[in-house]
Amino acid sequence: MSEFSVSLAKLAQEANLTVAYTPYELEKVMVTATEVYRPGILLAGYYENFDNKRVQIIGLTEMSYLEELSTSLRNTHLEKLFSFQPPAVILSRGMQPLSEMMQYAKQYGVPLLMSTEMTSALMGMLITTLNKELAPRITRHGVLVEVYGEGILILGDSGVGKSETAIELVKRGHRLIADDAVELRRISYKEILGTAPENIRHFIELRGIGIVNVARVFGIGSVRSSVEVEMVVQLEPWDRTKNYDRTGLETEYTDILGVKVPKMLIPVMPGRNLAVIIETAAINNRQKEMGYNAAKELLTQLGLNTDDNLK
């Protein structure tokens, strides 16, 4: 069960649902379960282990079954369904609610919605929205950009140059997702989605200039609302006593909400073009995802054993 919630109004908007009946505004109905349910087994008379937190979907199979039942038996099962007071009951395939459905929806105060989509497509849309809206999340101080299609989370101490690097990347044709506060959501066991809080979206702070609306200054094509985080870049002032990676043989990872994301430490010093470095890092990360590692190829051409160099 998620600790977050999403309004039924947002689900209705995302899935293009229409209202057959609602006892109050859909904005006031909050959904907290990430899964949806087809109540076929309940309509057949088995009521145990029913999760009334899930949105209920009635498709053609359930509707055909209900229409074949006797009036008394149909009333019994439908009343039981609505008496559990799920967040909503949705009819797919453009089907109209039975009169009994309207009766029990009003009696128990359950929103009754309709969709023209096929049942499986409707469930897919709802599950996608629920997984995104109810995903576990954290907020990190940093900058999130999209570079050559790669979502890159730039971290580092205040004043190290994160926002300035992001602006340079935007000028070079890449896109800003978030500055200062980056909201990270785990939408699957291997995917982290990054976005910006609604109230600061598209804004960036540059010391000496102030607040800039990137979408207004550079055009709407310079921003995105969200992107999958595929690499983390940590910026730090150059420490001459520290040994930095010079080969890239091994890929380091950082843990974000239980998901391992490739991480790169980049030292900052005057004269280094961080935007170009991050562009190169994005391309190199894409190549590694496709199975190519330049450092391994070089060592192979030099006749060296890459396994020995990893020890």
PDB file of C-alpha atoms in Angstrom:
ATOM      1  CA  MET A   1       0.000   0.000   0.000  1.00  0.00           C
ATOM      2  CA  SER A   2       1.385   3.381  -0.991  1.00  0.00           C
ATOM      3  CA  GLU A   3       1.764   6.203   1.526  1.00  0.00           C
ATOM      4  CA  PHE A   4       0.872   8.620  -1.272  1.00  0.00           C
ATOM      5  CA  SER A   5      -2.441   9.274  -2.987  1.00  0.00           C
ATOM      6  CA  VAL A   6      -3.817  10.589  -6.262  1.00  0.00           C
ATOM      7  CA  SER A   7      -7.212  12.123  -6.892  1.00  0.00           C
ATOM      8  CA  LEU A   8      -9.813  10.310  -8.926  1.00  0.00           C
ATOM      9  CA  ALA A   9     -10.085  13.506 -10.975  1.00  0.00           C
ATOM     10  CA  LYS A  10      -6.493  13.093 -12.196  1.00  0.00           C
ATOM     11  CA  LEU A  11      -7.103   9.450 -13.092  1.00  0.00           C
ATOM     12  CA  ALA A  12     -10.268  10.458 -14.966  1.00  0.00           C
ATOM     13  CA  GLN A  13      -8.330  13.105 -16.873  1.00  0.00           C
ATOM     14  CA  GLU A  14      -5.438  10.797 -17.766  1.00  0.00           C
ATOM     15  CA  ALA A  15      -7.732   7.962 -18.908  1.00  0.00           C
ATOM     16  CA  ASN A  16     -10.407  10.195 -20.482  1.00  0.00           C
ATOM     17  CA  LEU A  17     -13.179   8.876 -18.229  1.00  0.00           C
ATOM     18  CA  THR A  18     -16.729  10.229 -18.117  1.00  0.00           C
ATOM     19  CA  VAL A  19     -18.938  10.368 -15.044  1.00  0.00           C
ATOM     20  CA  ALA A  20     -22.141   8.370 -14.807  1.00  0.00           C
ATOM     21  CA  TYR A  21     -22.570   9.194 -11.124  1.00  0.00           C
ATOM     22  CA  THR A  22     -20.496  10.699  -8.342  1.00  0.00           C
ATOM     23  CA  PRO A  23     -21.635  11.660  -4.843  1.00  0.00           C
ATOM     24  CA  TYR A  24     -19.103  14.513  -4.682  1.00  0.00           C
ATOM     25  CA  GLU A  25     -16.341  16.128  -6.710  1.00  0.00           C
ATOM     26  CA  LEU A  26     -13.763  13.681  -8.050  1.00  0.00           C
ATOM     27  CA  GLU A  27     -10.969  15.874  -6.631  1.00  0.00           C
ATOM     28  CA  LYS A  28     -12.092  14.788  -3.162  1.00  0.00           C
ATOM     29  CA  VAL A  29     -11.827  11.055  -3.911  1.00  0.00           C
ATOM     30  CA  MET A  30      -8.290   9.841  -3.211  1.00  0.00           C
ATOM     31  CA  VAL A  31      -6.857   6.580  -4.528  1.00  0.00           C
ATOM     32  CA  THR A  32      -4.024   4.962  -2.577  1.00  0.00           C
ATOM     33  CA  ALA A  33      -3.643   1.508  -4.200  1.00  0.00           C
ATOM     34  CA  THR A  34      -1.320   1.077  -7.181  1.00  0.00           C
ATOM     35  CA  GLU A  35      -3.296  -1.833  -8.648  1.00  0.00           C
ATOM     36  CA  VAL A  36      -6.717  -2.042 -10.282  1.00  0.00           C
ATOM     37  CA  TYR A  37      -9.061  -5.011 -10.068  1.00  0.00           C
ATOM     38  CA  ARG A  38     -11.625  -6.827 -12.196  1.00  0.00           C
ATOM     39  CA  PRO A  39     -14.167  -8.137  -9.644  1.00  0.00           C
ATOM     40  CA  GLY A  40     -15.248 -11.222 -11.560  1.00  0.00           C
ATOM     41  CA  ILE A  41     -14.725 -13.609  -8.664  1.00  0.00           C
ATOM     42  CA  LEU A  42     -16.634 -11.313  -6.294  1.00  0.00           C
ATOM     43  CA  LEU A  43     -19.548 -11.112  -8.733  1.00  0.00           C
ATOM     44  CA  ALA A  44     -19.516 -14.917  -8.744  1.00  0.00           C
ATOM     45  CA  GLY A  45     -20.123 -14.926  -4.994  1.00  0.00           C
ATOM     46  CA  TYR A  46     -16.648 -15.182  -3.434  1.00  0.00           C
ATOM     47  CA  TYR A  47     -16.140 -12.193  -1.142  1.00  0.00           C
ATOM     48  CA  GLU A  48     -13.008 -13.147   0.839  1.00  0.00           C
ATOM     49  CA  ASN A  49      -9.758 -11.154   0.569  1.00  0.00           C
ATOM     50  CA  PHE A  50     -11.385  -8.372  -1.437  1.00  0.00           C
ATOM     51  CA  ASP A  51      -9.254  -5.222  -1.478  1.00  0.00           C
ATOM     52  CA  ASN A  52     -11.666  -2.295  -1.387  1.00  0.00           C
ATOM     53  CA  LYS A  53      -8.806   0.209  -1.862  1.00  0.00           C
ATOM     54  CA  ARG A  54      -8.470  -0.717  -5.538  1.00  0.00           C
ATOM     55  CA  VAL A  55     -10.348   0.869  -8.419  1.00  0.00           C
ATOM     56  CA  GLN A  56     -12.776  -1.714  -9.841  1.00  0.00           C
ATOM     57  CA  ILE A  57     -12.999  -2.334 -13.605  1.00  0.00           C
ATOM     58  CA  ILE A  58     -16.040  -3.993 -15.165  1.00  0.00           C
ATOM     59  CA  GLY A  59     -15.412  -5.230 -18.694  1.00  0.00           C
ATOM     60  CA  LEU A  60     -17.446  -7.093 -21.269  1.00  0.00           C
ATOM     61  CA  THR A  61     -16.976 -10.458 -19.566  1.00  0.00           C
ATOM     62  CA  GLU A  62     -18.254  -9.203 -16.211  1.00  0.00           C
ATOM     63  CA  MET A  63     -21.158  -7.359 -17.812  1.00  0.00           C
ATOM     64  CA  SER A  64     -22.206 -10.388 -19.900  1.00  0.00           C
ATOM     65  CA  TYR A  65     -22.102 -12.560 -16.799  1.00  0.00           C
ATOM     66  CA  LEU A  66     -24.232 -10.117 -14.820  1.00  0.00           C
ATOM     67  CA  GLU A  67     -26.844  -9.941 -17.543  1.00  0.00           C
ATOM     68  CA  GLU A  68     -27.221 -13.728 -17.501  1.00  0.00           C
ATOM     69  CA  LEU A  69     -27.909 -13.843 -13.744  1.00  0.00           C
ATOM     70  CA  SER A  70     -31.343 -13.757 -12.227  1.00  0.00           C
ATOM     71  CA  THR A  71     -32.440 -10.361 -10.965  1.00  0.00           C
ATOM     72  CA  SER A  72     -32.129 -11.334  -7.309  1.00  0.00           C
ATOM     73  CA  LEU A  73     -28.694 -12.878  -7.677  1.00  0.00           C
ATOM     74  CA  ARG A  74     -27.428  -9.944  -9.746  1.00  0.00           C
ATOM     75  CA  ASN A  75     -28.680  -7.523  -7.098  1.00  0.00           C
ATOM     76  CA  THR A  76     -27.008  -9.544  -4.345  1.00  0.00           C
ATOM     77  CA  HIS A  77     -23.572  -9.501  -5.970  1.00  0.00           C
ATOM     78  CA  LEU A  78     -23.738  -5.902  -7.167  1.00  0.00           C
ATOM     79  CA  GLU A  79     -24.839  -4.645  -3.775  1.00  0.00           C
ATOM     80  CA  LYS A  80     -21.973  -6.545  -2.190  1.00  0.00           C
ATOM     81  CA  LEU A  81     -19.506  -4.923  -4.599  1.00  0.00           C
ATOM     82  CA  PHE A  82     -20.722  -1.385  -3.935  1.00  0.00           C
ATOM     83  CA  SER A  83     -21.108  -1.997  -0.193  1.00  0.00           C
ATOM     84  CA  PHE A  84     -17.315  -2.405   0.039  1.00  0.00           C
ATOM     85  CA  GLN A  85     -17.157   1.256  -1.131  1.00  0.00           C
ATOM     86  CA  PRO A  86     -14.165   1.082  -3.487  1.00  0.00           C
ATOM     87  CA  PRO A  87     -12.732   4.419  -4.738  1.00  0.00           C
ATOM     88  CA  ALA A  88     -14.585   3.961  -8.047  1.00  0.00           C
ATOM     89  CA  VAL A  89     -16.221   1.457 -10.356  1.00  0.00           C
ATOM     90  CA  ILE A  90     -15.381   1.953 -14.034  1.00  0.00           C
ATOM     91  CA  LEU A  91     -17.144   0.428 -17.031  1.00  0.00           C
ATOM     92  CA  SER A  92     -15.006  -0.110 -20.143  1.00  0.00           C
ATOM     93  CA  ARG A  93     -15.773  -0.446 -23.883  1.00  0.00           C
ATOM     94  CA  GLY A  94     -18.376   2.325 -23.842  1.00  0.00           C
ATOM     95  CA  MET A  95     -20.861   0.225 -21.867  1.00  0.00           C
ATOM     96  CA  GLN A  96     -23.680   1.940 -19.994  1.00  0.00           C
ATOM     97  CA  PRO A  97     -24.270   1.099 -16.319  1.00  0.00           C
ATOM     98  CA  LEU A  98     -27.115  -1.200 -15.377  1.00  0.00           C
ATOM     99  CA  SER A  99     -29.946   0.396 -13.411  1.00  0.00           C
ATOM    100  CA  GLU A 100     -28.895  -1.655 -10.371  1.00  0.00           C
ATOM    101  CA  MET A 101     -25.390  -0.226 -10.593  1.00  0.00           C
ATOM    102  CA  MET A 102     -26.737   3.319 -10.487  1.00  0.00           C
ATOM    103  CA  GLN A 103     -28.971   2.385  -7.560  1.00  0.00           C
ATOM    104  CA  TYR A 104     -26.197   0.921  -5.423  1.00  0.00           C
ATOM    105  CA  ALA A 105     -23.666   3.574  -6.444  1.00  0.00           C
ATOM    106  CA  LYS A 106     -26.039   6.213  -5.045  1.00  0.00           C
ATOM    107  CA  GLN A 107     -26.915   4.117  -2.000  1.00  0.00           C
ATOM    108  CA  TYR A 108     -23.279   3.558  -0.959  1.00  0.00           C
ATOM    109  CA  GLY A 109     -21.751   6.773  -2.356  1.00  0.00           C
ATOM    110  CA  VAL A 110     -19.424   5.145  -4.897  1.00  0.00           C
ATOM    111  CA  PRO A 111     -18.341   7.064  -8.037  1.00  0.00           C
ATOM    112  CA  LEU A 112     -19.414   5.272 -11.223  1.00  0.00           C
ATOM    113  CA  LEU A 113     -17.363   6.135 -14.313  1.00  0.00           C
ATOM    114  CA  MET A 114     -17.264   5.058 -17.964  1.00  0.00           C
ATOM    115  CA  SER A 115     -14.579   4.612 -20.610  1.00  0.00           C
ATOM    116  CA  THR A 116     -14.685   3.943 -24.346  1.00  0.00           C
ATOM    117  CA  GLU A 117     -11.363   2.052 -24.165  1.00  0.00           C
ATOM    118  CA  MET A 118     -10.959  -1.706 -24.338  1.00  0.00           C
ATOM    119  CA  THR A 119     -10.629  -3.209 -20.865  1.00  0.00           C
ATOM    120  CA  SER A 120      -6.942  -4.169 -21.112  1.00  0.00           C
ATOM    121  CA  ALA A 121      -5.972  -0.776 -22.554  1.00  0.00           C
ATOM    122  CA  LEU A 122      -7.913   1.014 -19.815  1.00  0.00           C
ATOM    123  CA  MET A 123      -6.227  -1.039 -17.107  1.00  0.00           C
ATOM    124  CA  GLY A 124      -2.809  -0.310 -18.634  1.00  0.00           C
ATOM    125  CA  MET A 125      -3.415   3.445 -18.636  1.00  0.00           C
ATOM    126  CA  LEU A 126      -4.666   3.441 -15.052  1.00  0.00           C
ATOM    127  CA  ILE A 127      -1.824   1.264 -13.757  1.00  0.00           C
ATOM    128  CA  THR A 128       0.770   3.451 -15.505  1.00  0.00           C
ATOM    129  CA  THR A 129      -0.679   6.602 -13.943  1.00  0.00           C
ATOM    130  CA  LEU A 130      -1.013   4.992 -10.507  1.00  0.00           C
ATOM    131  CA  ASN A 131       2.563   3.655 -10.554  1.00  0.00           C
ATOM    132  CA  LYS A 132       3.825   7.136 -11.373  1.00  0.00           C
ATOM    133  CA  GLU A 133       1.653   9.088  -8.942  1.00  0.00           C
ATOM    134  CA  LEU A 134       1.962   6.672  -6.006  1.00  0.00           C
ATOM    135  CA  ALA A 135       5.618   5.740  -6.473  1.00  0.00           C
ATOM    136  CA  PRO A 136       8.046   5.956  -3.524  1.00  0.00           C
ATOM    137  CA  ARG A 137       9.910   9.238  -3.820  1.00  0.00           C
ATOM    138  CA  ILE A 138      12.618  11.433  -2.390  1.00  0.00           C
ATOM    139  CA  THR A 139      13.795  14.971  -3.141  1.00  0.00           C
ATOM    140  CA  ARG A 140      17.480  15.661  -3.801  1.00  0.00           C
ATOM    141  CA  HIS A 141      19.299  18.978  -4.064  1.00  0.00           C
ATOM    142  CA  GLY A 142      20.692  19.080  -7.581  1.00  0.00           C
ATOM    143  CA  VAL A 143      19.951  19.674 -11.255  1.00  0.00           C
ATOM    144  CA  LEU A 144      18.320  17.265 -13.694  1.00  0.00           C
ATOM    145  CA  VAL A 145      18.927  17.604 -17.436  1.00  0.00           C
ATOM    146  CA  GLU A 146      18.347  15.530 -20.543  1.00  0.00           C
ATOM    147  CA  VAL A 147      21.460  15.212 -22.701  1.00  0.00           C
ATOM    148  CA  TYR A 148      21.225  13.262 -25.969  1.00  0.00           C
ATOM    149  CA  GLY A 149      18.190  11.484 -24.554  1.00  0.00           C
ATOM    150  CA  GLU A 150      19.973  10.502 -21.320  1.00  0.00           C
ATOM    151  CA  GLY A 151      18.556  11.764 -18.028  1.00  0.00           C
ATOM    152  CA  ILE A 152      21.499  13.067 -15.997  1.00  0.00           C
ATOM    153  CA  LEU A 153      21.222  14.075 -12.347  1.00  0.00           C
ATOM    154  CA  ILE A 154      23.958  16.588 -11.467  1.00  0.00           C
ATOM    155  CA  LEU A 155      24.851  16.709  -7.772  1.00  0.00           C
ATOM    156  CA  GLY A 156      27.401  18.690  -5.813  1.00  0.00           C
ATOM    157  CA  ASP A 157      27.866  21.251  -3.093  1.00  0.00           C
ATOM    158  CA  SER A 158      26.226  24.644  -3.385  1.00  0.00           C
ATOM    159  CA  GLY A 159      28.228  26.947  -5.656  1.00  0.00           C
ATOM    160  CA  VAL A 160      30.129  24.195  -7.489  1.00  0.00           C
ATOM    161  CA  GLY A 161      28.520  25.129 -10.809  1.00  0.00           C
ATOM    162  CA  LYS A 162      25.532  22.832 -11.285  1.00  0.00           C
ATOM    163  CA  SER A 163      23.086  25.468 -12.542  1.00  0.00           C
ATOM    164  CA  GLU A 164      25.680  27.181 -14.737  1.00  0.00           C
ATOM    165  CA  THR A 165      26.504  23.843 -16.348  1.00  0.00           C
ATOM    166  CA  ALA A 166      22.808  23.192 -16.917  1.00  0.00           C
ATOM    167  CA  ILE A 167      22.353  26.560 -18.668  1.00  0.00           C
ATOM    168  CA  GLU A 168      25.326  25.859 -20.928  1.00  0.00           C
ATOM    169  CA  LEU A 169      23.802  22.478 -21.801  1.00  0.00           C
ATOM    170  CA  VAL A 170      20.468  24.128 -22.597  1.00  0.00           C
ATOM    171  CA  LYS A 171      22.257  26.597 -24.887  1.00  0.00           C
ATOM    172  CA  ARG A 172      23.828  23.608 -26.656  1.00  0.00           C
ATOM    173  CA  GLY A 173      20.380  22.173 -27.434  1.00  0.00           C
ATOM    174  CA  HIS A 174      19.704  19.942 -24.439  1.00  0.00           C
ATOM    175  CA  ARG A 175      16.801  20.201 -22.004  1.00  0.00           C
ATOM    176  CA  LEU A 176      16.266  21.180 -18.376  1.00  0.00           C
ATOM    177  CA  ILE A 177      13.948  19.150 -16.174  1.00  0.00           C
ATOM    178  CA  ALA A 178      14.624  20.491 -12.679  1.00  0.00           C
ATOM    179  CA  ASP A 179      16.899  22.899 -10.829  1.00  0.00           C
ATOM    180  CA  ASP A 180      17.638  23.032  -7.097  1.00  0.00           C
ATOM    181  CA  ALA A 181      14.993  20.486  -5.993  1.00  0.00           C
ATOM    182  CA  VAL A 182      14.725  17.253  -7.988  1.00  0.00           C
ATOM    183  CA  GLU A 183      11.884  14.875  -7.160  1.00  0.00           C
ATOM    184  CA  LEU A 184      12.876  11.244  -7.752  1.00  0.00           C
ATOM    185  CA  ARG A 185      10.271   8.477  -8.011  1.00  0.00           C
ATOM    186  CA  ARG A 186      10.859   4.724  -8.292  1.00  0.00           C
ATOM    187  CA  ILE A 187       8.236   3.739 -10.849  1.00  0.00           C
ATOM    188  CA  SER A 188       9.584   0.199 -11.322  1.00  0.00           C
ATOM    189  CA  TYR A 189      12.228  -2.055  -9.819  1.00  0.00           C
ATOM    190  CA  LYS A 190      14.806  -0.670 -12.266  1.00  0.00           C
ATOM    191  CA  GLU A 191      13.592   2.805 -13.222  1.00  0.00           C
ATOM    192  CA  ILE A 192      13.856   6.155 -11.452  1.00  0.00           C
ATOM    193  CA  LEU A 193      11.780   9.003 -12.857  1.00  0.00           C
ATOM    194  CA  GLY A 194      12.961  12.531 -12.146  1.00  0.00           C
ATOM    195  CA  THR A 195      10.796  15.641 -12.220  1.00  0.00           C
ATOM    196  CA  ALA A 196      10.524  19.109 -10.698  1.00  0.00           C
ATOM    197  CA  PRO A 197       8.045  20.260  -8.069  1.00  0.00           C
ATOM    198  CA  GLU A 198       5.151  21.978  -9.837  1.00  0.00           C
ATOM    199  CA  ASN A 199       5.785  25.393  -8.302  1.00  0.00           C
ATOM    200  CA  ILE A 200       9.419  25.701  -9.477  1.00  0.00           C
ATOM    201  CA  ARG A 201       9.189  23.863 -12.804  1.00  0.00           C
ATOM    202  CA  HIS A 202      11.202  25.458 -15.677  1.00  0.00           C
ATOM    203  CA  PHE A 203      12.900  27.971 -13.346  1.00  0.00           C
ATOM    204  CA  ILE A 204      16.631  28.067 -12.658  1.00  0.00           C
ATOM    205  CA  GLU A 205      18.726  30.212 -10.305  1.00  0.00           C
ATOM    206  CA  LEU A 206      21.968  31.729 -11.530  1.00  0.00           C
ATOM    207  CA  ARG A 207      24.146  33.576  -9.035  1.00  0.00           C
ATOM    208  CA  GLY A 208      24.652  37.170 -10.104  1.00  0.00           C
ATOM    209  CA  ILE A 209      21.656  37.086 -12.451  1.00  0.00           C
ATOM    210  CA  GLY A 210      18.823  35.705 -10.358  1.00  0.00           C
ATOM    211  CA  ILE A 211      15.827  33.580 -11.340  1.00  0.00           C
ATOM    212  CA  VAL A 212      15.427  32.688 -15.025  1.00  0.00           C
ATOM    213  CA  ASN A 213      12.428  31.042 -16.697  1.00  0.00           C
ATOM    214  CA  VAL A 214      14.219  28.684 -19.071  1.00  0.00           C
ATOM    215  CA  ALA A 215      11.095  27.928 -21.131  1.00  0.00           C
ATOM    216  CA  ARG A 216      10.528  31.654 -21.748  1.00  0.00           C
ATOM    217  CA  VAL A 217      14.153  32.550 -22.464  1.00  0.00           C
ATOM    218  CA  PHE A 218      15.216  29.546 -24.570  1.00  0.00           C
ATOM    219  CA  GLY A 219      11.851  28.273 -25.825  1.00  0.00           C
ATOM    220  CA  ILE A 220       9.524  25.477 -24.790  1.00  0.00           C
ATOM    221  CA  GLY A 221      11.748  22.939 -26.541  1.00  0.00           C
ATOM    222  CA  SER A 222      14.444  23.565 -23.928  1.00  0.00           C
ATOM    223  CA  VAL A 223      12.503  21.956 -21.079  1.00  0.00           C
ATOM    224  CA  ARG A 224      10.827  18.682 -20.174  1.00  0.00           C
ATOM    225  CA  SER A 225       8.503  17.806 -17.326  1.00  0.00           C
ATOM    226  CA  SER A 226      10.182  14.489 -16.463  1.00  0.00           C
ATOM    227  CA  VAL A 227      12.859  12.035 -17.585  1.00  0.00           C
ATOM    228  CA  GLU A 228      14.263   8.675 -16.513  1.00  0.00           C
ATOM    229  CA  VAL A 229      17.457   9.135 -14.488  1.00  0.00           C
ATOM    230  CA  GLU A 230      20.106   7.068 -16.276  1.00  0.00           C
ATOM    231  CA  MET A 231      23.261   8.554 -14.785  1.00  0.00           C
ATOM    232  CA  VAL A 232      24.373  10.590 -11.769  1.00  0.00           C
ATOM    233  CA  VAL A 233      27.207  13.101 -12.129  1.00  0.00           C
ATOM    234  CA  GLN A 234      28.810  14.282  -8.908  1.00  0.00           C
ATOM    235  CA  LEU A 235      30.709  17.576  -9.221  1.00  0.00           C
ATOM    236  CA  GLU A 236      33.404  18.443  -6.701  1.00  0.00           C
ATOM    237  CA  PRO A 237      36.269  20.961  -6.539  1.00  0.00           C
ATOM    238  CA  TRP A 238      39.470  19.455  -7.922  1.00  0.00           C
ATOM    239  CA  ASP A 239      41.564  17.854  -5.179  1.00  0.00           C
ATOM    240  CA  ARG A 240      45.141  17.431  -6.390  1.00  0.00           C
ATOM    241  CA  THR A 241      45.824  14.849  -3.676  1.00  0.00           C
ATOM    242  CA  LYS A 242      43.030  12.611  -4.955  1.00  0.00           C
ATOM    243  CA  ASN A 243      43.295   9.983  -7.665  1.00  0.00           C
ATOM    244  CA  TYR A 244      40.435  10.281 -10.152  1.00  0.00           C
ATOM    245  CA  ASP A 245      39.335   7.567 -12.556  1.00  0.00           C
ATOM    246  CA  ARG A 246      41.212   7.927 -15.853  1.00  0.00           C
ATOM    247  CA  THR A 247      40.128   4.782 -17.706  1.00  0.00           C
ATOM    248  CA  GLY A 248      36.435   4.141 -17.064  1.00  0.00           C
ATOM    249  CA  LEU A 249      36.955   0.376 -16.947  1.00  0.00           C
ATOM    250  CA  GLU A 250      34.705  -0.021 -13.956  1.00  0.00           C
ATOM    251  CA  THR A 251      31.291   1.545 -13.623  1.00  0.00           C
ATOM    252  CA  GLU A 252      30.442   2.936 -10.218  1.00  0.00           C
ATOM    253  CA  TYR A 253      26.855   2.982  -9.033  1.00  0.00           C
ATOM    254  CA  THR A 254      24.785   4.901  -6.533  1.00  0.00           C
ATOM    255  CA  ASP A 255      21.614   3.683  -4.881  1.00  0.00           C
ATOM    256  CA  ILE A 256      18.424   5.690  -5.377  1.00  0.00           C
ATOM    257  CA  LEU A 257      15.393   4.165  -3.664  1.00  0.00           C
ATOM    258  CA  GLY A 258      16.826   0.692  -4.139  1.00  0.00           C
ATOM    259  CA  VAL A 259      17.715   1.182  -7.828  1.00  0.00           C
ATOM    260  CA  LYS A 260      21.379   1.123  -8.903  1.00  0.00           C
ATOM    261  CA  VAL A 261      22.190   4.072 -11.176  1.00  0.00           C
ATOM    262  CA  PRO A 262      25.608   4.599 -12.864  1.00  0.00           C
ATOM    263  CA  LYS A 263      27.585   7.347 -11.142  1.00  0.00           C
ATOM    264  CA  MET A 264      30.515   9.467 -12.287  1.00  0.00           C
ATOM    265  CA  LEU A 265      32.675  11.809 -10.211  1.00  0.00           C
ATOM    266  CA  ILE A 266      33.867  14.852 -12.161  1.00  0.00           C
ATOM    267  CA  PRO A 267      36.397  17.256 -10.609  1.00  0.00           C
ATOM    268  CA  VAL A 268      35.816  20.962 -11.266  1.00  0.00           C
ATOM    269  CA  MET A 269      38.591  23.445 -11.921  1.00  0.00           C
ATOM    270  CA  PRO A 270      39.025  26.630 -14.016  1.00  0.00           C
ATOM    271  CA  GLY A 271      39.290  25.884 -17.730  1.00  0.00           C
ATOM    272  CA  ARG A 272      37.288  22.651 -17.722  1.00  0.00           C
ATOM    273  CA  ASN A 273      34.243  22.796 -19.990  1.00  0.00           C
ATOM    274  CA  LEU A 274      31.762  20.871 -17.870  1.00  0.00           C
ATOM    275  CA  ALA A 275      29.015  20.979 -20.482  1.00  0.00           C
ATOM    276  CA  VAL A 276      31.214  19.235 -23.056  1.00  0.00           C
ATOM    277  CA  ILE A 277      32.402  16.741 -20.448  1.00  0.00           C
ATOM    278  CA  ILE A 278      28.828  15.861 -19.487  1.00  0.00           C
ATOM    279  CA  GLU A 279      27.829  15.551 -23.157  1.00  0.00           C
ATOM    280  CA  THR A 280      30.683  13.084 -23.619  1.00  0.00           C
ATOM    281  CA  ALA A 281      29.723  11.245 -20.435  1.00  0.00           C
ATOM    282  CA  ALA A 282      26.140  10.888 -21.709  1.00  0.00           C
ATOM    283  CA  ILE A 283      27.276   9.428 -25.038  1.00  0.00           C
ATOM    284  CA  ASN A 284      29.769   7.133 -23.316  1.00  0.00           C
ATOM    285  CA  ASN A 285      27.097   5.916 -20.899  1.00  0.00           C
ATOM    286  CA  ARG A 286      24.787   5.149 -23.836  1.00  0.00           C
ATOM    287  CA  GLN A 287      27.570   3.124 -25.486  1.00  0.00           C
ATOM    288  CA  LYS A 288      28.136   1.146 -22.288  1.00  0.00           C
ATOM    289  CA  GLU A 289      24.410   0.394 -22.119  1.00  0.00           C
ATOM    290  CA  MET A 290      24.721  -0.987 -25.648  1.00  0.00           C
ATOM    291  CA  GLY A 291      27.656  -3.191 -24.623  1.00  0.00           C
ATOM    292  CA  TYR A 292      30.627  -1.137 -25.821  1.00  0.00           C
ATOM    293  CA  ASN A 293      33.437   0.002 -23.498  1.00  0.00           C
ATOM    294  CA  ALA A 294      36.186   2.110 -25.082  1.00  0.00           C
ATOM    295  CA  ALA A 295      38.671   1.454 -22.262  1.00  0.00           C
ATOM    296  CA  LYS A 296      38.328  -2.314 -22.677  1.00  0.00           C
ATOM    297  CA  GLU A 297      38.802  -2.022 -26.438  1.00  0.00           C
ATOM    298  CA  LEU A 298      41.960   0.051 -25.980  1.00  0.00           C
ATOM    299  CA  LEU A 299      43.458  -2.431 -23.513  1.00  0.00           C
ATOM    300  CA  THR A 300      42.633  -5.292 -25.868  1.00  0.00           C
ATOM    301  CA  GLN A 301      44.399  -3.518 -28.737  1.00  0.00           C
ATOM    302  CA  LEU A 302      47.412  -2.985 -26.462  1.00  0.00           C
ATOM    303  CA  GLY A 303      47.431  -6.693 -25.666  1.00  0.00           C
ATOM    304  CA  LEU A 304      46.597  -6.162 -21.996  1.00  0.00           C
ATOM    305  CA  ASN A 305      44.221  -8.276 -19.920  1.00  0.00           C
ATOM    306  CA  THR A 306      41.263  -6.195 -18.817  1.00  0.00           C
ATOM    307  CA  ASP A 307      40.553  -8.558 -15.905  1.00  0.00           C
ATOM    308  CA  ASP A 308      44.012  -7.869 -14.460  1.00  0.00           C
ATOM    309  CA  ASN A 309      43.433  -4.142 -14.702  1.00  0.00           C
ATOM    310  CA  LEU A 310      40.175  -4.443 -12.804  1.00  0.00           C
ATOM    311  CA  LYS A 311      41.927  -6.023  -9.798  1.00  0.00           C
TER     312      LYS A 311
END
